[in-house]
Every structure is written in structure tokens, then in C-alpha cells.
Tab-separated table of C-alpha atoms and ligand atoms in Angstrom:
chain	number	residue	atom	x	y	z
O	18	MET	CA	88.519	119.263	0.694
O	19	ARG	CA	87.904	122.180	2.998
O	20	GLN	CA	90.047	125.210	2.284
O	21	ALA	CA	91.227	123.805	-1.021
O	22	GLY	CA	90.589	127.259	-2.406
O	23	ARG	CA	93.103	128.867	-0.107
O	24	ALA	CA	95.976	127.016	-1.785
O	25	LEU	CA	95.048	128.531	-5.144
O	26	PRO	CA	96.560	131.720	-6.597
O	27	GLU	CA	93.130	132.806	-7.855
O	28	TYR	CA	91.857	132.774	-4.249
O	29	ARG	CA	94.810	134.770	-2.969
O	30	ALA	CA	94.341	137.306	-5.761
O	31	LEU	CA	90.736	137.962	-4.653
O	32	ARG	CA	91.810	137.971	-1.006
O	33	GLU	CA	94.190	140.834	-1.689
O	34	ARG	CA	91.185	143.022	-2.453
O	35	HIS	CA	88.587	141.638	-0.015
O	36	SER	CA	88.570	140.306	3.537
O	37	MET	CA	87.415	136.739	4.072
O	38	LEU	CA	84.198	137.926	5.730
O	39	GLU	CA	83.498	140.411	2.970
O	40	MET	CA	83.762	137.582	0.450
O	41	ALA	CA	81.520	135.315	2.537
O	42	ARG	CA	78.899	138.077	2.832
O	43	THR	CA	78.880	138.977	-0.866
O	44	PRO	CA	77.046	136.255	-2.810
O	45	GLU	CA	78.818	136.861	-6.160
O	46	LEU	CA	82.221	136.593	-4.463
O	47	ALA	CA	81.207	133.605	-2.328
O	48	VAL	CA	80.003	131.807	-5.468
O	49	ALA	CA	83.189	132.635	-7.377
O	50	VAL	CA	85.438	131.371	-4.555
O	51	SER	CA	83.334	128.225	-4.018
O	52	LEU	CA	83.780	127.388	-7.701
O	53	GLN	CA	87.563	127.866	-7.778
O	54	PRO	CA	88.499	124.392	-6.458
O	55	VAL	CA	85.844	122.785	-8.673
O	56	ARG	CA	87.254	124.407	-11.797
O	57	ARG	CA	90.939	124.018	-11.010
O	58	LEU	CA	90.941	120.654	-9.223
O	59	GLY	CA	87.928	118.787	-10.603
O	60	VAL	CA	86.511	117.820	-7.198
O	61	ASP	CA	83.047	116.211	-7.165
O	62	ALA	CA	81.434	118.742	-4.865
O	63	ALA	CA	81.595	122.426	-4.060
O	64	ILE	CA	81.462	123.526	-0.428
O	65	LEU	CA	79.851	126.888	0.209
O	66	PHE	CA	82.440	129.561	0.910
O	67	SER	CA	81.646	130.811	4.403
O	68	ASP	CA	82.873	130.041	7.912
O	69	ILE	CA	81.457	128.318	10.966
O	70	SER	CA	81.565	131.709	12.701
O	71	THR	CA	79.293	133.416	10.114
O	72	PRO	CA	76.062	132.961	12.139
O	73	LEU	CA	77.546	134.242	15.440
O	74	PRO	CA	76.525	137.930	15.084
O	75	GLY	CA	72.931	136.887	14.312
O	76	MET	CA	72.961	135.053	17.649
O	77	GLY	CA	74.178	138.181	19.419
O	78	VAL	CA	77.879	137.240	19.502
O	79	PRO	CA	80.068	139.595	17.445
O	80	PHE	CA	83.548	138.418	16.444
O	81	ASP	CA	86.609	139.231	14.357
O	82	LEU	CA	88.339	136.811	12.018
O	83	VAL	CA	92.007	137.160	12.858
O	84	GLU	CA	94.475	136.077	10.206
O	85	GLY	CA	96.117	132.745	11.043
O	86	VAL	CA	94.102	132.467	14.306
O	87	GLY	CA	90.462	132.207	13.254
O	88	PRO	CA	87.367	133.680	14.894
O	89	VAL	CA	88.048	135.755	18.033
O	90	ILE	CA	85.121	136.794	20.253
O	91	ALA	CA	85.671	139.962	22.279
O	92	HIS	CA	83.158	139.087	25.013
O	93	PRO	CA	83.090	135.327	25.562
O	94	LEU	CA	80.036	133.772	27.260
O	95	ARG	CA	80.966	132.718	30.780
O	96	ASN	CA	77.785	132.701	32.903
O	97	ALA	CA	74.020	132.198	32.893
O	98	ALA	CA	73.292	135.847	32.090
O	99	ASP	CA	75.602	135.756	29.042
O	100	VAL	CA	73.831	132.642	27.790
O	101	ALA	CA	70.356	134.049	28.487
O	102	ALA	CA	71.205	137.006	26.239
O	103	LEU	CA	71.767	134.748	23.201
O	104	ARG	CA	69.370	135.303	20.306
O	105	LEU	CA	67.819	132.580	18.182
O	106	LEU	CA	69.243	132.853	14.678
O	107	GLU	CA	66.797	133.952	11.981
O	108	PRO	CA	68.629	132.946	8.801
O	109	ALA	CA	66.460	134.876	6.330
O	110	ALA	CA	66.881	138.125	8.266
O	111	ASP	CA	70.361	137.647	9.791
O	112	LEU	CA	72.311	136.194	6.868
O	113	PRO	CA	70.252	136.324	3.679
O	114	TYR	CA	73.500	136.228	1.676
O	115	VAL	CA	74.039	132.549	2.572
O	116	ALA	CA	70.870	131.325	0.863
O	117	GLU	CA	71.565	133.670	-2.027
O	118	ALA	CA	75.089	132.309	-2.441
O	119	LEU	CA	73.814	128.724	-2.325
O	120	ARG	CA	71.229	129.439	-5.007
O	121	GLY	CA	73.859	131.137	-7.139
O	122	LEU	CA	76.272	128.264	-6.641
O	123	LYS	CA	73.633	125.689	-7.577
O	124	ALA	CA	73.002	127.587	-10.788
O	125	GLU	CA	76.681	127.669	-11.716
O	126	VAL	CA	78.202	124.315	-10.739
O	127	PRO	CA	78.938	121.993	-13.649
O	128	PRO	CA	76.456	119.120	-14.102
O	129	GLY	CA	77.050	116.291	-11.627
O	130	VAL	CA	78.823	118.488	-9.081
O	131	ASP	CA	76.987	118.687	-5.760
O	132	VAL	CA	76.777	121.666	-3.462
O	133	ILE	CA	77.515	121.175	0.234
O	134	GLY	CA	76.100	123.521	2.851
O	135	PHE	CA	77.450	123.462	6.399
O	136	ALA	CA	77.396	124.733	9.939
O	137	GLY	CA	79.581	124.420	13.003
O	138	ALA	CA	78.374	121.642	15.306
O	139	PRO	CA	76.843	122.759	18.622
O	140	PHE	CA	79.943	121.773	20.627
O	141	THR	CA	82.472	123.479	18.375
O	142	LEU	CA	80.372	126.653	18.089
O	143	ALA	CA	79.540	126.767	21.804
O	144	SER	CA	83.241	126.275	22.579
O	145	TYR	CA	84.121	129.320	20.480
O	146	MET	CA	81.495	131.305	22.392
O	147	VAL	CA	82.824	130.239	25.791
O	148	GLU	CA	86.572	130.197	25.122
O	149	GLY	CA	86.467	133.248	22.853
O	150	ARG	CA	88.879	131.650	20.373
O	151	GLY	CA	90.531	128.353	19.493
O	152	SER	CA	91.791	126.515	22.571
O	153	ARG	CA	94.162	123.735	23.480
O	154	ASP	CA	92.665	122.557	26.765
O	155	PHE	CA	89.112	124.000	26.757
O	156	ALA	CA	89.510	125.138	30.363
O	157	HIS	CA	86.535	127.546	30.333
O	158	VAL	CA	84.296	125.012	28.608
O	159	LYS	CA	85.134	122.215	31.027
O	160	ARG	CA	84.790	124.532	34.022
O	161	MET	CA	81.288	125.489	32.867
O	162	MET	CA	80.278	121.873	32.153
O	163	LEU	CA	81.234	120.775	35.658
O	164	SER	CA	80.477	123.811	37.800
O	165	ASP	CA	77.401	125.176	36.025
O	166	PRO	CA	75.949	122.337	33.956
O	167	ASP	CA	72.543	124.019	33.664
O	168	THR	CA	74.125	126.976	31.897
O	169	TRP	CA	76.118	124.682	29.607
O	170	HIS	CA	72.999	122.717	28.671
O	171	GLN	CA	71.053	125.919	28.099
O	172	LEU	CA	73.839	127.170	25.821
O	173	MET	CA	73.906	123.927	23.839
O	174	ARG	CA	70.107	123.942	23.514
O	175	ARG	CA	70.145	127.437	22.077
O	176	VAL	CA	73.059	126.822	19.754
O	177	ALA	CA	71.466	123.597	18.488
O	178	GLU	CA	68.175	125.400	17.845
O	179	SER	CA	69.925	128.122	15.826
O	180	THR	CA	71.939	125.516	13.939
O	181	ILE	CA	68.774	123.657	12.974
O	182	ALA	CA	67.220	126.860	11.612
O	183	TYR	CA	70.429	127.671	9.744
O	184	LEU	CA	70.762	124.244	8.129
O	185	ARG	CA	67.060	124.110	7.224
O	186	ALA	CA	67.489	127.403	5.395
O	187	GLN	CA	70.470	125.978	3.499
O	188	ALA	CA	68.545	122.837	2.511
O	189	ALA	CA	65.678	125.055	1.335
O	190	ALA	CA	68.123	127.121	-0.732
O	191	GLY	CA	69.197	123.984	-2.586
O	192	ALA	CA	72.175	122.466	-0.738
O	193	ASP	CA	72.552	118.844	-1.933
O	194	ALA	CA	74.136	117.741	1.358
O	195	LEU	CA	74.798	119.311	4.748
O	196	GLN	CA	77.973	118.925	6.761
O	197	LEU	CA	78.177	119.576	10.502
O	198	PHE	CA	81.728	120.555	11.489
O	199	ASP	CA	82.669	119.314	14.959
O	200	SER	CA	86.364	120.100	14.631
O	201	TRP	CA	87.033	120.266	18.366
O	202	VAL	CA	84.946	117.415	19.704
O	203	GLY	CA	88.026	115.178	19.963
O	204	ALA	CA	88.923	117.154	23.107
O	205	LEU	CA	86.222	115.257	25.014
O	206	SER	CA	86.128	111.880	26.723
O	207	PRO	CA	83.356	109.551	25.551
O	208	ARG	CA	81.453	110.009	28.824
O	209	ASP	CA	81.533	113.801	28.529
O	210	TYR	CA	80.529	113.611	24.870
O	211	ALA	CA	77.554	111.445	25.863
O	212	GLU	CA	76.433	113.743	28.674
O	213	PHE	CA	77.241	117.241	27.446
O	214	VAL	CA	77.170	117.118	23.658
O	215	GLN	CA	75.502	114.111	22.099
O	216	PRO	CA	71.865	115.044	22.867
O	217	TYR	CA	72.321	118.280	20.917
O	218	THR	CA	74.157	116.774	17.956
O	219	GLN	CA	71.402	114.186	17.791
O	220	ALA	CA	68.732	116.904	17.927
O	221	VAL	CA	70.309	118.629	14.919
O	222	PHE	CA	70.497	115.467	12.803
O	223	GLN	CA	67.022	114.384	13.908
O	224	ALA	CA	65.543	117.717	12.825
O	225	LEU	CA	67.246	117.566	9.413
O	226	LYS	CA	66.532	113.901	8.724
O	227	GLY	CA	64.754	113.364	5.425
O	228	THR	CA	65.958	116.597	3.821
O	229	VAL	CA	69.384	115.874	2.275
O	230	PRO	CA	72.300	113.564	3.202
O	231	LEU	CA	73.943	114.604	6.474
O	232	ILE	CA	77.689	114.450	7.134
O	233	HIS	CA	79.181	114.558	10.632
O	234	PHE	CA	82.745	115.867	10.486
O	235	GLY	CA	85.082	115.535	13.440
O	236	THR	CA	88.785	115.179	14.172
O	237	GLY	CA	90.452	113.087	16.853
O	238	THR	CA	87.228	111.091	17.196
O	239	ALA	CA	88.591	107.513	17.196
O	240	THR	CA	87.256	106.839	20.714
O	241	LEU	CA	83.984	108.698	20.080
O	242	LEU	CA	82.909	106.770	16.962
O	243	PRO	CA	80.868	104.161	18.877
O	244	LEU	CA	78.734	107.067	20.140
O	245	MET	CA	78.764	109.140	16.963
O	246	ARG	CA	77.423	106.245	14.925
O	247	ARG	CA	74.121	106.666	16.741
O	248	ASP	CA	73.839	110.421	16.236
O	249	GLY	CA	71.810	110.315	13.022
O	250	ALA	CA	74.225	111.339	10.258
O	251	GLU	CA	74.449	109.114	7.171
O	252	VAL	CA	78.132	109.939	6.662
O	253	ILE	CA	80.859	110.115	9.306
O	254	SER	CA	84.062	111.948	8.441
O	255	VAL	CA	87.197	110.582	10.104
O	256	ASP	CA	90.750	111.886	10.201
O	257	TRP	CA	94.039	110.081	9.605
O	258	ARG	CA	94.582	109.250	13.273
O	259	ILE	CA	92.459	106.121	12.779
O	260	ASN	CA	92.812	103.478	10.104
O	261	LEU	CA	89.814	103.423	7.762
O	262	ASN	CA	89.355	99.660	8.303
O	263	GLU	CA	89.118	100.155	12.008
O	264	ALA	CA	86.677	103.053	11.632
O	265	TRP	CA	84.506	100.893	9.391
O	266	SER	CA	84.470	98.018	11.837
O	267	VAL	CA	83.247	100.392	14.554
O	268	LEU	CA	80.701	102.218	12.394
O	269	GLY	CA	79.332	99.142	10.626
O	270	PRO	CA	78.323	98.678	6.990
O	271	ASN	CA	75.298	100.971	7.005
O	272	LEU	CA	77.097	104.286	7.351
O	273	ALA	CA	79.181	105.986	4.699
O	274	ILE	CA	82.671	107.183	5.620
O	275	GLN	CA	84.434	110.298	4.440
O	276	GLY	CA	88.189	110.532	4.716
O	277	ASN	CA	90.907	110.196	5.617
O	278	LEU	CA	94.157	111.327	3.982
O	279	ASP	CA	96.412	113.412	6.249
O	280	PRO	CA	96.460	116.923	4.736
O	281	GLY	CA	100.103	117.016	5.836
O	282	ALA	CA	100.822	114.283	3.280
O	283	LEU	CA	100.106	116.817	0.541
O	284	LEU	CA	103.151	118.813	1.606
O	285	GLY	CA	105.353	115.972	0.381
O	286	PRO	CA	106.394	115.187	-3.195
O	287	TRP	CA	103.770	113.733	-5.563
O	288	ALA	CA	105.069	110.163	-5.226
O	289	ALA	CA	104.485	110.291	-1.463
O	290	VAL	CA	101.014	111.819	-1.919
O	291	ARG	CA	100.113	109.049	-4.372
O	292	ASP	CA	101.337	106.295	-2.039
O	293	ARG	CA	99.360	107.650	0.900
O	294	ALA	CA	96.260	108.100	-1.261
O	295	ASP	CA	96.606	104.482	-2.444
O	296	GLU	CA	96.793	103.354	1.168
O	297	VAL	CA	93.472	105.091	1.861
O	298	LEU	CA	91.901	103.504	-1.226
O	299	ARG	CA	93.215	100.076	-0.233
O	300	ALA	CA	91.818	100.453	3.284
O	301	ALA	CA	88.447	101.481	1.827
O	302	ALA	CA	88.665	98.413	-0.440
O	303	GLY	CA	85.954	99.619	-2.789
O	304	ARG	CA	83.293	99.474	-0.079
O	305	PRO	CA	80.124	101.305	-1.105
O	306	GLY	CA	79.828	104.607	0.700
O	307	HIS	CA	83.449	105.692	0.762
O	308	ILE	CA	83.864	109.400	0.035
O	309	PHE	CA	87.555	110.034	-0.537
O	310	ASN	CA	88.616	113.202	1.246
O	311	LEU	CA	91.248	114.675	3.496
O	312	GLY	CA	90.920	114.170	7.239
O	313	HIS	CA	90.983	117.957	7.776
O	314	GLY	CA	91.459	121.144	5.739
O	315	VAL	CA	94.166	121.760	3.159
O	316	LEU	CA	97.225	123.269	4.870
O	317	PRO	CA	98.639	126.636	3.831
O	318	GLY	CA	101.585	126.182	1.475
O	319	THR	CA	100.137	123.083	-0.209
O	320	ASP	CA	101.124	122.830	-3.880
O	321	PRO	CA	97.915	123.113	-5.975
O	322	ASP	CA	99.423	120.680	-8.496
O	323	ASN	CA	99.499	118.001	-5.806
O	324	LEU	CA	95.806	118.661	-5.155
O	325	ALA	CA	94.864	118.460	-8.830
O	326	ARG	CA	96.897	115.273	-9.327
O	327	LEU	CA	95.337	113.742	-6.240
O	328	VAL	CA	91.814	114.350	-7.546
O	329	ALA	CA	92.691	112.887	-10.954
O	330	HIS	CA	94.399	109.895	-9.333
O	331	VAL	CA	91.431	109.103	-7.089
O	332	HIS	CA	89.038	109.419	-10.010
O	333	GLU	CA	91.183	106.987	-11.962
O	334	LYS	CA	91.828	104.447	-9.208
O	335	GLY	CA	88.769	104.856	-7.021
O	336	ALA	CA	86.187	102.183	-7.593
O	337	THR	CA	83.171	104.147	-8.706
O	338	ARG	CA	81.889	107.570	-9.542
O	339	PRO	CA	78.182	108.244	-9.691
H	422	CP3	O1	86.705	125.128	2.214
H	422	CP3	C1	86.251	126.254	2.240
H	422	CP3	O2	86.909	127.262	1.927
H	422	CP3	C2	84.816	126.368	2.608
H	422	CP3	C3	84.493	127.338	3.581
H	422	CP3	C4	84.964	127.130	5.012
H	422	CP3	C5	85.811	128.042	5.700
H	422	CP3	N1	85.816	127.694	7.008
H	422	CP3	C6	86.481	129.197	5.080
H	422	CP3	C7	87.648	129.817	5.748
H	422	CP3	C8	84.565	126.156	5.927
H	422	CP3	C9	83.739	124.909	5.691
H	422	CP3	C10	85.095	126.546	7.195
H	422	CP3	C11	84.824	125.807	8.436
H	422	CP3	C12	85.571	126.159	9.652
H	422	CP3	N2	86.010	127.383	10.069
H	422	CP3	C13	85.867	125.232	10.686
H	422	CP3	C14	85.457	123.793	10.703
H	422	CP3	C15	86.298	122.914	9.865
H	422	CP3	C16	87.727	122.776	10.286
H	422	CP3	O3	88.591	123.006	9.446
H	422	CP3	O4	88.005	122.429	11.412
H	422	CP3	C17	86.550	125.943	11.704
H	422	CP3	C18	87.073	125.384	12.995
H	422	CP3	C19	86.622	127.298	11.296
H	422	CP3	C20	87.205	128.437	12.043
H	422	CP3	C21	88.280	129.126	11.308
H	422	CP3	N3	88.071	129.950	10.227
H	422	CP3	C22	89.674	129.107	11.572
H	422	CP3	C23	90.312	128.328	12.685
H	422	CP3	C24	90.285	129.928	10.610
H	422	CP3	C25	91.725	130.340	10.510
H	422	CP3	C26	92.530	129.259	9.885
H	422	CP3	C27	93.828	129.760	9.336
H	422	CP3	O5	94.781	128.975	9.378
H	422	CP3	O6	93.894	130.899	8.841
H	422	CP3	C28	89.277	130.426	9.758
H	422	CP3	C29	89.447	131.304	8.606
H	422	CP3	C30	88.979	130.751	7.289
H	422	CP3	N4	87.781	130.154	7.073
H	422	CP3	C31	89.666	130.836	6.062
H	422	CP3	C32	88.836	130.260	5.091
H	422	CP3	C33	89.088	130.140	3.611
H	422	CP3	C34	91.020	131.506	5.825
H	422	CP3	C35	90.694	132.934	5.533
H	422	CP3	C36	91.780	133.668	4.829
H	422	CP3	O7	92.683	134.130	5.510
H	422	CP3	O8	91.664	133.804	3.612
């Protein structure tokens, strides 16, 4: 459950004294925040406290994290020269605190709780670089894809290469699984995904194959699943816009599925949360390889009691726990 920590008073107490980036760059704080949802909610895995924007400065792209907006890049990449100036990320030199936090987290999680490392997927990260911030229509991205495809492909190649180095470093530091966050990929048609994005997502999964289980997270991907199933991840994360049954029939029995409760459901009373959670469990029907999760991050204002009850409920009613 991404951002489960943010709903917790213990997170907000730390946040009063430190910025989000300061916490992500200080291993002791990153470990403490990563553990908060594990301790309070009893989830089965801890996700490293960081952000998809953390590696940007190491690639030569400085940014600010703006409250309620997300990463904002002062000088977005718009042409071939901007892209040529990108650096290849060197994880050990550029963000040593990530590996340190992962090692610390591994040492402190309770037995049986896995540690998830992550990175932004090439499309979502490249989109931040080109748009400069979150976007509704991806006008700059689509303009570049169509009017200067060589520059787009060069950008994706470089971002994918940095992402591979970053994820390898996280696997080496002890991450039990790696999740690639492609939050924005649902903005693309299947044909544009196939031409402009898929080769790079595939390159990332191909390079990481055989290290740890790989999770491909996306939202709004119902029409992209037939392509994503061939990208090389063992787990595909789907959001609530598609029924789990339908997702399974597209992805086939050999892939695991993560999802797909609407995080908005958690804003309702417990009885409504429970009913929606039961619907997800019924749709999963005890199939092997279902990882119960939300379809996207926990929304601000979510009652932590609803989160804790949800975890307990799924543990009680879900078919199996390793
Ligand atoms: O769950 C966790 O806390 C793990 C760490 C984590 C964060 N961001 C911390 C964070 C992870 C896995 C991410 C990924 C991330 N970041 C994504 C991909 C997943 C997704 O949800 O789509 C994206 C697109 C981002 C970019 C980003 N970072 C945005 C859009 C925002 C602002 C959101 C908002 O409503 O404030 C952030 C900030 C951010 N990243 C926060 C946290 C805990 C909030 C920081 C704060 O104000 O305390």
C-alpha cells in the first residue's frame, strides 16, 4: 500500500521536523518511516521510503518536491541537446543512502516481512523530465514522440539504462522484490505504448530477470495489459478500473496479479471498505499469485483504523499466507 505511512500520525509527526526529501536521504529516518505501516498496520511487506524522483539529480535533472503537487523540474528536457546532457546514474556515488536504507530496513523488519525496492518506470520518469511536473494531457511528451522520435528514443534509452543500474543496486542491497512504477502509462494508446515505451520497459525487466521477483505497477492500463503481459515482470499491478477476473483472463494463469481495491473506498465507513475488499477477494477466487493491494496509493485523509482493519480482514479471509 504505497503511501500508507502518510495516513499515520507518527509519519506526520516526523514530517513536521523534516522534509520528505530529507527523510528519504537520511537512512535512519527512511528506515523508521518504512517500518511505520508494518508496525501499525501489519502489512506483509515494507516498501522503501523514497520517491520516484530521488534519482533525478544524479542524472543531471534537479527538482523540487512541491507539497500536494509532487516533483517539479525547473528546466524540463525539450530537445536533443537537453537529452544529450543527461548523465548515467551511478547509484553508489549518487545516492548511497538508498542502499544503506535498504540494508537497514532488511535488518529491522520483523521475520516474514519482505522489503520492496522500487524505481519509476522509464515512461513515467521520462515524462516528468519532459513535462517538468505531473500532466493531464502529456502535450510535450506527445509532441516529442511525434516530431522528434530520435530524441524521445534516446531519452528512453538513457533513462532505462539508469533505471537498470538503480534497481541492480537495490537488489544487491537486499531488496526482496522490485517494483517498477509506471503511474502515467495509462495516458498512452496501445500502439504508442508498443512503439515508444515497451522496448525500454522490456529492457529493464530483461536486465533484472533472475535477481528477485519483479512487479510492474501501472494505472489505467486495462487496454495495455495484452502488451504488458509480455514485458517480463512476474507480477502485474492493476487498478480498480478493471475487474480482477477480466485482468486475469487477459494476463493468463502464469502471471501474478497485485490489486485492486480503489483507495477511494477507504474513505468510506468500515462496512463499505469490507464489502469492497470482499468483492476483490471473490474476484481473485483464491487463485495462486494474488497479492491483495490497493490499485493506487492511500489517499490523504484516510482513517488509519480502516487501513489496519483492512489488513486484518484480508489476512483472515484471504486464502493463504506464506
Ligand atoms: O509508500 C511509500 O511511502 C513509499 C515511498 C514512495 C513515495 N513515492 C513517497 C512519497 C513511493 C513508492 C513513491 C512513488 C511515487 N512518487 C510515484 C509512483 C507511484 C504512484 O503513486 O503513482 C509517483 C508518481 C511519485 C511522485 C510523487 N511524489 C507525487 C505525485 C507526490 C505528491 C503527492 C501528494 O499528494 O502529495 C510525491 C510526494 C511523496 N512521495 C510523498 C510521499 C510519502 C508525500 C510527501 C509528504 O508530503 O510527506
